[in-house]
Coordinates of C-alpha atoms in Angstrom, one line a residue:
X1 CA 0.0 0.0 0.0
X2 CA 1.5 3.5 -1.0
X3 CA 2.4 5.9 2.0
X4 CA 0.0 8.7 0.9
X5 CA -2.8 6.4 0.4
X6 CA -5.8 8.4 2.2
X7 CA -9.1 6.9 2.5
X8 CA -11.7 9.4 0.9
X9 CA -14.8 10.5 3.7
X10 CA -17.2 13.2 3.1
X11 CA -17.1 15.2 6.3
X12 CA -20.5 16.2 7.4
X13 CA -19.8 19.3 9.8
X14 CA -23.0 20.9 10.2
X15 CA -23.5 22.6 14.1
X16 CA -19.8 20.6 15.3
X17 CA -17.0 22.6 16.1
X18 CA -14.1 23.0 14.2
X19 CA -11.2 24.7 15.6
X20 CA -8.9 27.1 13.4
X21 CA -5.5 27.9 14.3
X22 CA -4.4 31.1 12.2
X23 CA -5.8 33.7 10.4
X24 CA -3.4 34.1 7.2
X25 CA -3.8 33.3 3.4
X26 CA -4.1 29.3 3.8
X27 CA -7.3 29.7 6.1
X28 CA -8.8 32.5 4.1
X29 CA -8.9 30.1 1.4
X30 CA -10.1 27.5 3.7
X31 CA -12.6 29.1 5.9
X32 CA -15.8 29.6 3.1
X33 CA -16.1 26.1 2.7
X34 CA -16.6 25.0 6.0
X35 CA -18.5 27.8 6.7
X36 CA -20.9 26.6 3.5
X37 CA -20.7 23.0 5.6
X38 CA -22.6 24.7 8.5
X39 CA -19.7 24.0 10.4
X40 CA -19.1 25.9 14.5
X41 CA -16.1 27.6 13.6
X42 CA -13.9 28.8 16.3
X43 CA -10.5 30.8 14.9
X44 CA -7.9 31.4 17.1
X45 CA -5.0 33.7 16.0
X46 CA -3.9 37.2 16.9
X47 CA -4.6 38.8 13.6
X48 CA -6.3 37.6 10.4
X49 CA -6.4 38.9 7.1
X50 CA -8.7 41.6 6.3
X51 CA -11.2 39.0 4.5
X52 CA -10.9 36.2 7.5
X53 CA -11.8 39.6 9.5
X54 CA -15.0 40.2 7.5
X55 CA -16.3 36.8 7.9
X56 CA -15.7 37.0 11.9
X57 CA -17.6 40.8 11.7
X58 CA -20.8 38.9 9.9
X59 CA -21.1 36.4 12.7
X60 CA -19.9 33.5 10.4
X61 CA -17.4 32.2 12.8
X62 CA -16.0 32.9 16.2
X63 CA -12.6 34.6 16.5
X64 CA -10.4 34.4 19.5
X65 CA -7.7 36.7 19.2
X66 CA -4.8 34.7 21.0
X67 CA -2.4 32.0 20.4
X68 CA -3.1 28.4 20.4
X69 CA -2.8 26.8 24.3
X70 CA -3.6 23.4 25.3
X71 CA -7.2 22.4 25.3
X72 CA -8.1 24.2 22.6
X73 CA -9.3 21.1 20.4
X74 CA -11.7 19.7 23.7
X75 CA -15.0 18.3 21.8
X76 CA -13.6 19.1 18.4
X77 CA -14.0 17.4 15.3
X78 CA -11.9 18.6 13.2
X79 CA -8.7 21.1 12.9
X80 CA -7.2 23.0 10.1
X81 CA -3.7 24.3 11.8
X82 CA -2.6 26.8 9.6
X83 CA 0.4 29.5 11.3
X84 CA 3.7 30.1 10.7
X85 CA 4.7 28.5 14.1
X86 CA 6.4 25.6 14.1
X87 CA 6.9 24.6 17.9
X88 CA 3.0 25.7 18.2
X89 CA 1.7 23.8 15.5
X90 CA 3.8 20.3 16.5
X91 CA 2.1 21.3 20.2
X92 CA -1.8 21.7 18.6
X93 CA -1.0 18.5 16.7
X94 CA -0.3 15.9 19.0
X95 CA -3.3 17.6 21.0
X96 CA -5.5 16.9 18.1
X97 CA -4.0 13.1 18.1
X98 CA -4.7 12.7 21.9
X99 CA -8.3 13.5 21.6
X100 CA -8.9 11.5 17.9
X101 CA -9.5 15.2 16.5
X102 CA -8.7 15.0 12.7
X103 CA -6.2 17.3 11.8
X104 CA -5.1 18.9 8.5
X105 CA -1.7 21.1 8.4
X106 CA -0.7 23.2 6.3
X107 CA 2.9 23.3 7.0
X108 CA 3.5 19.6 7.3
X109 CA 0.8 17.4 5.3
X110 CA 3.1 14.1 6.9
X111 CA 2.5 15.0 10.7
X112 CA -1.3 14.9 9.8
X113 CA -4.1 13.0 10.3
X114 CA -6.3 14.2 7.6
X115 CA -5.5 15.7 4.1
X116 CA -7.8 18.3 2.1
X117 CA -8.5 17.3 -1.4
X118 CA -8.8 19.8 -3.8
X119 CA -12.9 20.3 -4.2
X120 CA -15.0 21.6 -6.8
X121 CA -18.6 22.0 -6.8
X122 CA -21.3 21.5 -9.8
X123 CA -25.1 21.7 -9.4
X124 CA -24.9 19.4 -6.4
X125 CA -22.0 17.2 -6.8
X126 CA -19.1 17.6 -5.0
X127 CA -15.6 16.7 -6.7
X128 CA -12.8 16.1 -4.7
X129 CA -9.3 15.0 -5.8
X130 CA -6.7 13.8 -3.4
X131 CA -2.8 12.9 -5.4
X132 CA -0.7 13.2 -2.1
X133 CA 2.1 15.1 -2.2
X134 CA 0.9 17.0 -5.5
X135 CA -1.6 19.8 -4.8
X136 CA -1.3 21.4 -8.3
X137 CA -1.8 18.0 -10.2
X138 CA -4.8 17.4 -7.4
X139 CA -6.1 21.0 -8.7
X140 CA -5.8 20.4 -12.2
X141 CA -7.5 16.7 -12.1
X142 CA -10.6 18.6 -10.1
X143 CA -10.6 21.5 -12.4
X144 CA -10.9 19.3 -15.5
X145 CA -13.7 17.4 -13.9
X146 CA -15.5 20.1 -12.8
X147 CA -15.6 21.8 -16.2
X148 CA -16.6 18.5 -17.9
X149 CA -19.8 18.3 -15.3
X150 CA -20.3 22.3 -16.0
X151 CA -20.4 23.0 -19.6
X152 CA -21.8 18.8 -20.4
X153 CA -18.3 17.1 -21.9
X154 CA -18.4 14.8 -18.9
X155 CA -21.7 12.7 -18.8
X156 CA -23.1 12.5 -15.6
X157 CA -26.7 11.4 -16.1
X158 CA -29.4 11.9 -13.2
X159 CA -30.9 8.5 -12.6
X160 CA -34.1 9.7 -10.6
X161 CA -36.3 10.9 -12.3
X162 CA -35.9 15.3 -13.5
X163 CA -39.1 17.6 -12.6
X164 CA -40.0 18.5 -15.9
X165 CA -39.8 22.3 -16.7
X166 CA -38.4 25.0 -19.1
X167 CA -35.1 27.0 -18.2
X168 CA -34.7 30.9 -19.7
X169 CA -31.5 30.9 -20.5
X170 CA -29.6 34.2 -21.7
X171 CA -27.3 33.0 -24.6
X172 CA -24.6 35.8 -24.2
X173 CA -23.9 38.5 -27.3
X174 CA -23.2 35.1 -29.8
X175 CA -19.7 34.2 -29.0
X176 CA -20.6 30.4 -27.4
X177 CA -17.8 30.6 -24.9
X178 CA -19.3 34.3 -23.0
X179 CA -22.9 31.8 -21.8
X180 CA -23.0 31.0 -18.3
X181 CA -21.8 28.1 -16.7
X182 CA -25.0 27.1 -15.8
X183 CA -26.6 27.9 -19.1
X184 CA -24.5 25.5 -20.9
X185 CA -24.7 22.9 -18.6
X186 CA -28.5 22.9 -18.8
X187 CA -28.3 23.2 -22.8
X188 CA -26.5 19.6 -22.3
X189 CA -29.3 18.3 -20.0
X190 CA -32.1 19.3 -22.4
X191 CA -34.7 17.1 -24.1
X192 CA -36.3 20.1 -25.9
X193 CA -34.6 23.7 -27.4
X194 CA -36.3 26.8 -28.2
X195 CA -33.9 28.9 -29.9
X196 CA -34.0 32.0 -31.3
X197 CA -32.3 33.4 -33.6
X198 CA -29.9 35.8 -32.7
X199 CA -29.0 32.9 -29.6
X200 CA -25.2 31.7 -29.6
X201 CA -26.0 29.2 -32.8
X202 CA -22.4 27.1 -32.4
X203 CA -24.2 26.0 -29.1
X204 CA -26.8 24.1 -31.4
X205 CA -24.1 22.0 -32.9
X206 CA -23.0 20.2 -29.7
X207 CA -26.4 19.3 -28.7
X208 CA -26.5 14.9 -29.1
X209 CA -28.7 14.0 -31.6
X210 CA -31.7 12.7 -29.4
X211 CA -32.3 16.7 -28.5
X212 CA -35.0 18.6 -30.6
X213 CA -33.8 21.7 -31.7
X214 CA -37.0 24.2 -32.5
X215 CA -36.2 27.5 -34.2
X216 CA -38.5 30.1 -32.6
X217 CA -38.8 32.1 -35.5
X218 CA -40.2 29.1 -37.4
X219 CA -43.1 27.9 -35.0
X220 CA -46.3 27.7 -36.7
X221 CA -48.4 30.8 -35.7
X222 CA -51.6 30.2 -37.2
X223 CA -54.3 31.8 -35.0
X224 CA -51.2 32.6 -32.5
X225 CA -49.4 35.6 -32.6
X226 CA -45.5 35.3 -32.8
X227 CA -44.9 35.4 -28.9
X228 CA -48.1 33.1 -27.6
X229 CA -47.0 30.7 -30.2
X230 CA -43.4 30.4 -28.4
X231 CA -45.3 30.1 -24.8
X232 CA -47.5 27.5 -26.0
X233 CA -44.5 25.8 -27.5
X234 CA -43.2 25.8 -24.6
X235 CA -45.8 24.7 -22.1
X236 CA -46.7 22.0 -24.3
X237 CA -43.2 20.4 -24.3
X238 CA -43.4 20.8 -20.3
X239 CA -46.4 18.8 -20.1
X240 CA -45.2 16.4 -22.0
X241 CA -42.5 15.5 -19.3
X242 CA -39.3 17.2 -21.6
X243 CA -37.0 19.2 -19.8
X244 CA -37.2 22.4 -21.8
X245 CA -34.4 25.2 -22.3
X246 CA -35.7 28.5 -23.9
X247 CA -32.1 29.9 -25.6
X248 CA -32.5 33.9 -25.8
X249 CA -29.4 36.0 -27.0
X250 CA -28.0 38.4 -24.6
X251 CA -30.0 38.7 -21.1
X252 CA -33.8 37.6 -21.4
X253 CA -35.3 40.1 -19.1
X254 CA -33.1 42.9 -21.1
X255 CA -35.4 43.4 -24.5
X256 CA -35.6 40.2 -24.5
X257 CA -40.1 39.8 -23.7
X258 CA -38.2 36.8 -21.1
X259 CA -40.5 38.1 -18.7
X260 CA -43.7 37.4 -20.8
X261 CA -42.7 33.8 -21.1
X262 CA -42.1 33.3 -17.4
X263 CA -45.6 35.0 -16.4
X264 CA -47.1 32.4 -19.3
X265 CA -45.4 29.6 -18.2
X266 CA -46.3 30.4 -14.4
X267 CA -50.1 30.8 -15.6
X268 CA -49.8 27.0 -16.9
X269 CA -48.4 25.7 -13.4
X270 CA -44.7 25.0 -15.2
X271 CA -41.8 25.6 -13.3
X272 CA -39.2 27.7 -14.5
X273 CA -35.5 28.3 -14.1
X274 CA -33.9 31.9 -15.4
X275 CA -30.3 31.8 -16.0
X276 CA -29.3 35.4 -17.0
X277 CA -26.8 36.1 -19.8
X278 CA -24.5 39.0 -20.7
X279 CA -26.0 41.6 -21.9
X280 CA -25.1 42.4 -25.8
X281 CA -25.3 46.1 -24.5
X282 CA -22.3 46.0 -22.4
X283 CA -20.6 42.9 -23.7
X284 CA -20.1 44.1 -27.6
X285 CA -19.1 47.8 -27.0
X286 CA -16.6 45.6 -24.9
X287 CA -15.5 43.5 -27.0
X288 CA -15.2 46.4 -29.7
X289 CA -13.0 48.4 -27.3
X290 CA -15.2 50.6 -26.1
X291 CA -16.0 50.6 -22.2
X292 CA -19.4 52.2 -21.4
X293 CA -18.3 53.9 -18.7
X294 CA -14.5 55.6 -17.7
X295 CA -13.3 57.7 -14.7
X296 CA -13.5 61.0 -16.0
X297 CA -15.5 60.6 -18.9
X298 CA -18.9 59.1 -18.7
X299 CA -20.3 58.3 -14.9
X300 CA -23.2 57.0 -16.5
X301 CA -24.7 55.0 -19.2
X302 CA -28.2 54.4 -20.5
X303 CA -29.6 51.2 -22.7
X304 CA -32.1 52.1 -24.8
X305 CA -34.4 49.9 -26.9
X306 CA -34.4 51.6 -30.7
X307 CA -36.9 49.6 -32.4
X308 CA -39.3 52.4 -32.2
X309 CA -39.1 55.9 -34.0
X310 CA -39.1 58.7 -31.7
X311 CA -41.7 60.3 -33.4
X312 CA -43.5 57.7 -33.5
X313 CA -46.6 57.7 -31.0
X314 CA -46.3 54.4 -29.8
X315 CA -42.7 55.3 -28.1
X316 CA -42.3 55.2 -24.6
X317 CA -38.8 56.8 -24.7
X318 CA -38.2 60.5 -23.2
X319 CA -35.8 61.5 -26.4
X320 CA -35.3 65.0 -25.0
X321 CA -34.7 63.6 -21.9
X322 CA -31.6 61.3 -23.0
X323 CA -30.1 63.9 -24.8
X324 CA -29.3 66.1 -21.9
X325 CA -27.5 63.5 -20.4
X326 CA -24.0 63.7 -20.3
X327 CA -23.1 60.1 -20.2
X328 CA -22.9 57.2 -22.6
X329 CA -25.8 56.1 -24.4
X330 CA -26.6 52.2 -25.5
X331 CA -28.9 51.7 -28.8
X332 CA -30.1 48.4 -28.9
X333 CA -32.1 47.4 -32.4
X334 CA -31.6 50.3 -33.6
X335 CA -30.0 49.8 -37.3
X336 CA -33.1 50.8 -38.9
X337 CA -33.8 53.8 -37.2
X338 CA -30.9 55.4 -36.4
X339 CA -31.0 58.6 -38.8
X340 CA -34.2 59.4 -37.1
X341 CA -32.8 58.6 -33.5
X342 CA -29.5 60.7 -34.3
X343 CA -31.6 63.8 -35.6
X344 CA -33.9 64.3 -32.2
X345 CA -30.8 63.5 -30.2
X346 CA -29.2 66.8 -31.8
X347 CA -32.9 68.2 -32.0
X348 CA -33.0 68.2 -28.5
X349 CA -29.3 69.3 -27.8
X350 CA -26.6 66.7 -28.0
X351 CA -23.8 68.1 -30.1
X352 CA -23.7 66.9 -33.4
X353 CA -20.1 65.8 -33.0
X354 CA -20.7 63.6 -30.7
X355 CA -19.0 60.2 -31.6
X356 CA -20.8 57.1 -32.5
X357 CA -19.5 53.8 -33.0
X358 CA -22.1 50.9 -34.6
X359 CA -20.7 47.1 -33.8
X360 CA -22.0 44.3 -35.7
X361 CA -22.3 41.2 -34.6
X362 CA -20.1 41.9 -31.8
X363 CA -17.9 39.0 -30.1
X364 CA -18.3 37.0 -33.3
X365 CA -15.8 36.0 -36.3
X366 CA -17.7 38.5 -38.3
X367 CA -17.7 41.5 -35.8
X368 CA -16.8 45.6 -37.4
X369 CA -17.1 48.5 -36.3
X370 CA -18.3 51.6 -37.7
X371 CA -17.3 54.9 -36.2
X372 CA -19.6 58.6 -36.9
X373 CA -21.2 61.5 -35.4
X374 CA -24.6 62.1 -34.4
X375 CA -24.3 63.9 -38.2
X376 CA -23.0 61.3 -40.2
X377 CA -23.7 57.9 -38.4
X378 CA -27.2 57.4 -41.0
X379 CA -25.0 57.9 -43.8
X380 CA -22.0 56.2 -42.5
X381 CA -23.9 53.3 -41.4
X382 CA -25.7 53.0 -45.1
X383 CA -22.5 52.9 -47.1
X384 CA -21.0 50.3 -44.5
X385 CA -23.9 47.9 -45.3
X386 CA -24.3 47.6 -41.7
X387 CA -27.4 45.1 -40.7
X388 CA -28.8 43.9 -37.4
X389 CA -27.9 42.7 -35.0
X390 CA -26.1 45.5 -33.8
X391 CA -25.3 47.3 -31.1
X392 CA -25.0 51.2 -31.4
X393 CA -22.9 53.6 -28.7
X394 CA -22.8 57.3 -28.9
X395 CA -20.7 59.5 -26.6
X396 CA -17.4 60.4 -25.4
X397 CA -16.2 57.0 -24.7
X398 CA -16.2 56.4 -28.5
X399 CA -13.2 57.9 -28.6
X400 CA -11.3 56.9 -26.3
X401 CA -7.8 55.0 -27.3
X402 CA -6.0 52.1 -25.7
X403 CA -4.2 54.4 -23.2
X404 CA -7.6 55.9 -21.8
X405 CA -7.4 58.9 -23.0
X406 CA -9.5 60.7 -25.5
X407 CA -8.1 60.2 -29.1

């Protein structure tokens, strides 16, 4: 039998005490985890770092501010000895032997009784990974494992049975690898996808075959307008036992009618998960090189939806309003109408010269940029060929070069 053979045990420390010695780095790193145990956490140490601090101020754990002394482990079950000092942590060792205490230390893994793996944690499961005298390798092993379960490489079937339902998940701006964690590893779990059309389509392609893929924009509406036709797509797959994923590009609750989907779907007695995505409006301006917001320049930014004219009557956007603010300003769907939007921005006082970039299809392979004024962006965005999707910024931040400063 190899020396560093450990038998693996999952430790389950809710209400027990466990005593820490040391509030440095090693125990910073340590302490969230038994505090997400439920563990009675008792720290002893003179000082702690300002984080271990914060934890002690919110009443997660109990902080003596002292050295360790004898009796410090009575009716512990477990230790984590963590300080730099050798002769005290030999001392709060063989303590922790005498009472059957197990005991992990940092600064000799040899004189202990009990090793931590390197953990990882994925929608309920718990990885832990435990190669002896190799921490990194133990990390590494974890970390692959962990991203496997995550993003749906590594198949890890439930075998009882799934409460069927439908998850809103927010696709990102289009690049596949900027959706959530969580987003993709539901996408792998799926029986049914609703995608639309501007969702993160490369996504689609790794689906295994036994998944139906619906296109949104290609449900049958027949008496149904476009949107109840989606809901009842997806309340009918719910009832027939599928677990559902609604794929939305960007956020779904940001222009996105996500919430009009979960109010239908609660109507119908069908549970349902949101998972938010990044926002197109802050990722592709991003991704472009633009920030939306810089010390000195723009302390604010507004997201706007554009899909409406501003003279038209339907429009529930104060034009006048936006264009006294001095801060950036988002355009989202806006392609179409942007000579009208540019001409009551200036209308109602932004300077004409205010810049104006126009991404398309930002965070993709096919992203460009397009950079104007409030004068020329109409013209400069019809000679570009520019098309939807596409994400429209106008102010100071525009021009901003690599160096932060204004070009």
């Amino acid at each position: 039998m190899p020396e560093n053979f450990a038998y693996p045990v999952g430790l389950r420390l809710t209400g027990r005490r466990v005593v820490v010695l040391g509030g440095g780095e090693v125990a910073q790193r340590r302490l969230p985890a038994l505090i997400a145990a439920g563990a009675d956490i008792v720290l002893i140490s003179p000082s702690a770092t300002p984080s271990v601090e914060a934890m002690a101020e919110a009443g997660e754990l109990r902080w003596e501010r002292r050295r360790y002394r004898e009796g410090d482990f009575e009716g512990a079950w477990y230790a984590l000895i963590t300080t730099d000092d050798p002769r005290a942590n030999a001392a709060a060792s063989a303590e922790a032997e005498a009472r059957r205490v197990w005991c992990v230390r940092s600064d000799d893994a040899e004189a202990a009784s009990a090793w931590t793996p390197a953990t990882g944690r994925s929608e309920g499961v718990t990885v832990a990974v435990l190669t002896g005298r190799d921490p990194r390798r133990s990390a590494a092993v974890r970390d692959a494992v962990v991203e496997g379960l995550r993003d749906g490489t590594l198949a890890a079937p439930h075998h009882r049975a799934r409460t069927p339902g439908v998850a809103l998940v927010g696709g990102g701006p289009g690049d596949p690898d900027l959706i959530t964690v969580r987003g993709r590893r539901l996408l792998a779990e799926a029986d049914v996808v609703v995608a639309d059309r501007l969702g993160p389509r490369d996504l689609l392609d790794e689906l295994p075959p036994h998944v139906e893929v619906i296109d949104a924009a290609k449900i049958p509406y027949g008496r149904y307008m476009a949107q109840e036709a989606i809901n009842n797509a997806l309340i009918e797959h719910a009832k027939a036992g599928k677990a559902v994923v609604r794929l939305k590009g960007g956020d779904p609750f940001v222009f996105g009618r996500g919430m009009e989907e979960v109010a239908a779907l609660a109507e119908a007695g069908i549970a349902c998960t949101v998972v938010p995505g990044v926002t197109s409006a802050i990722s592709v301006p991003s991704a472009a090189g633009i920030p939306v917001t810089h010390r000195g320049v723009a302390h604010e930014f507004t997201v706007v939806s554009g899909h409406v004219a501003p003279d038209d009557p339907s429009s529930l956007v104060d034009w006048a309003a936006l264009a006294r603010l001095r801060g950036t300003l988002v355009l989202l769907m806006a392609v179409e109408k942007i000579g009208a939007i540019a001409a009551a921005l200036v209308a109602h006082g932004r300077g004409a010269d205010t810049p104006v970039a126009v991404v398309q299809e930002g965070t993709t392979a096919a992203q460009r940029r397009v950079d104007a004024t409030l004068a020329t962006v109409a013209d400069a965005v019809a000679a570009a060929g520019i098309r939807p999707p596409a994400v429209v910024v106008v102010g100071e931040v525009v021009a901003l070069g690599q160096d932060g400063h204004l070009g």
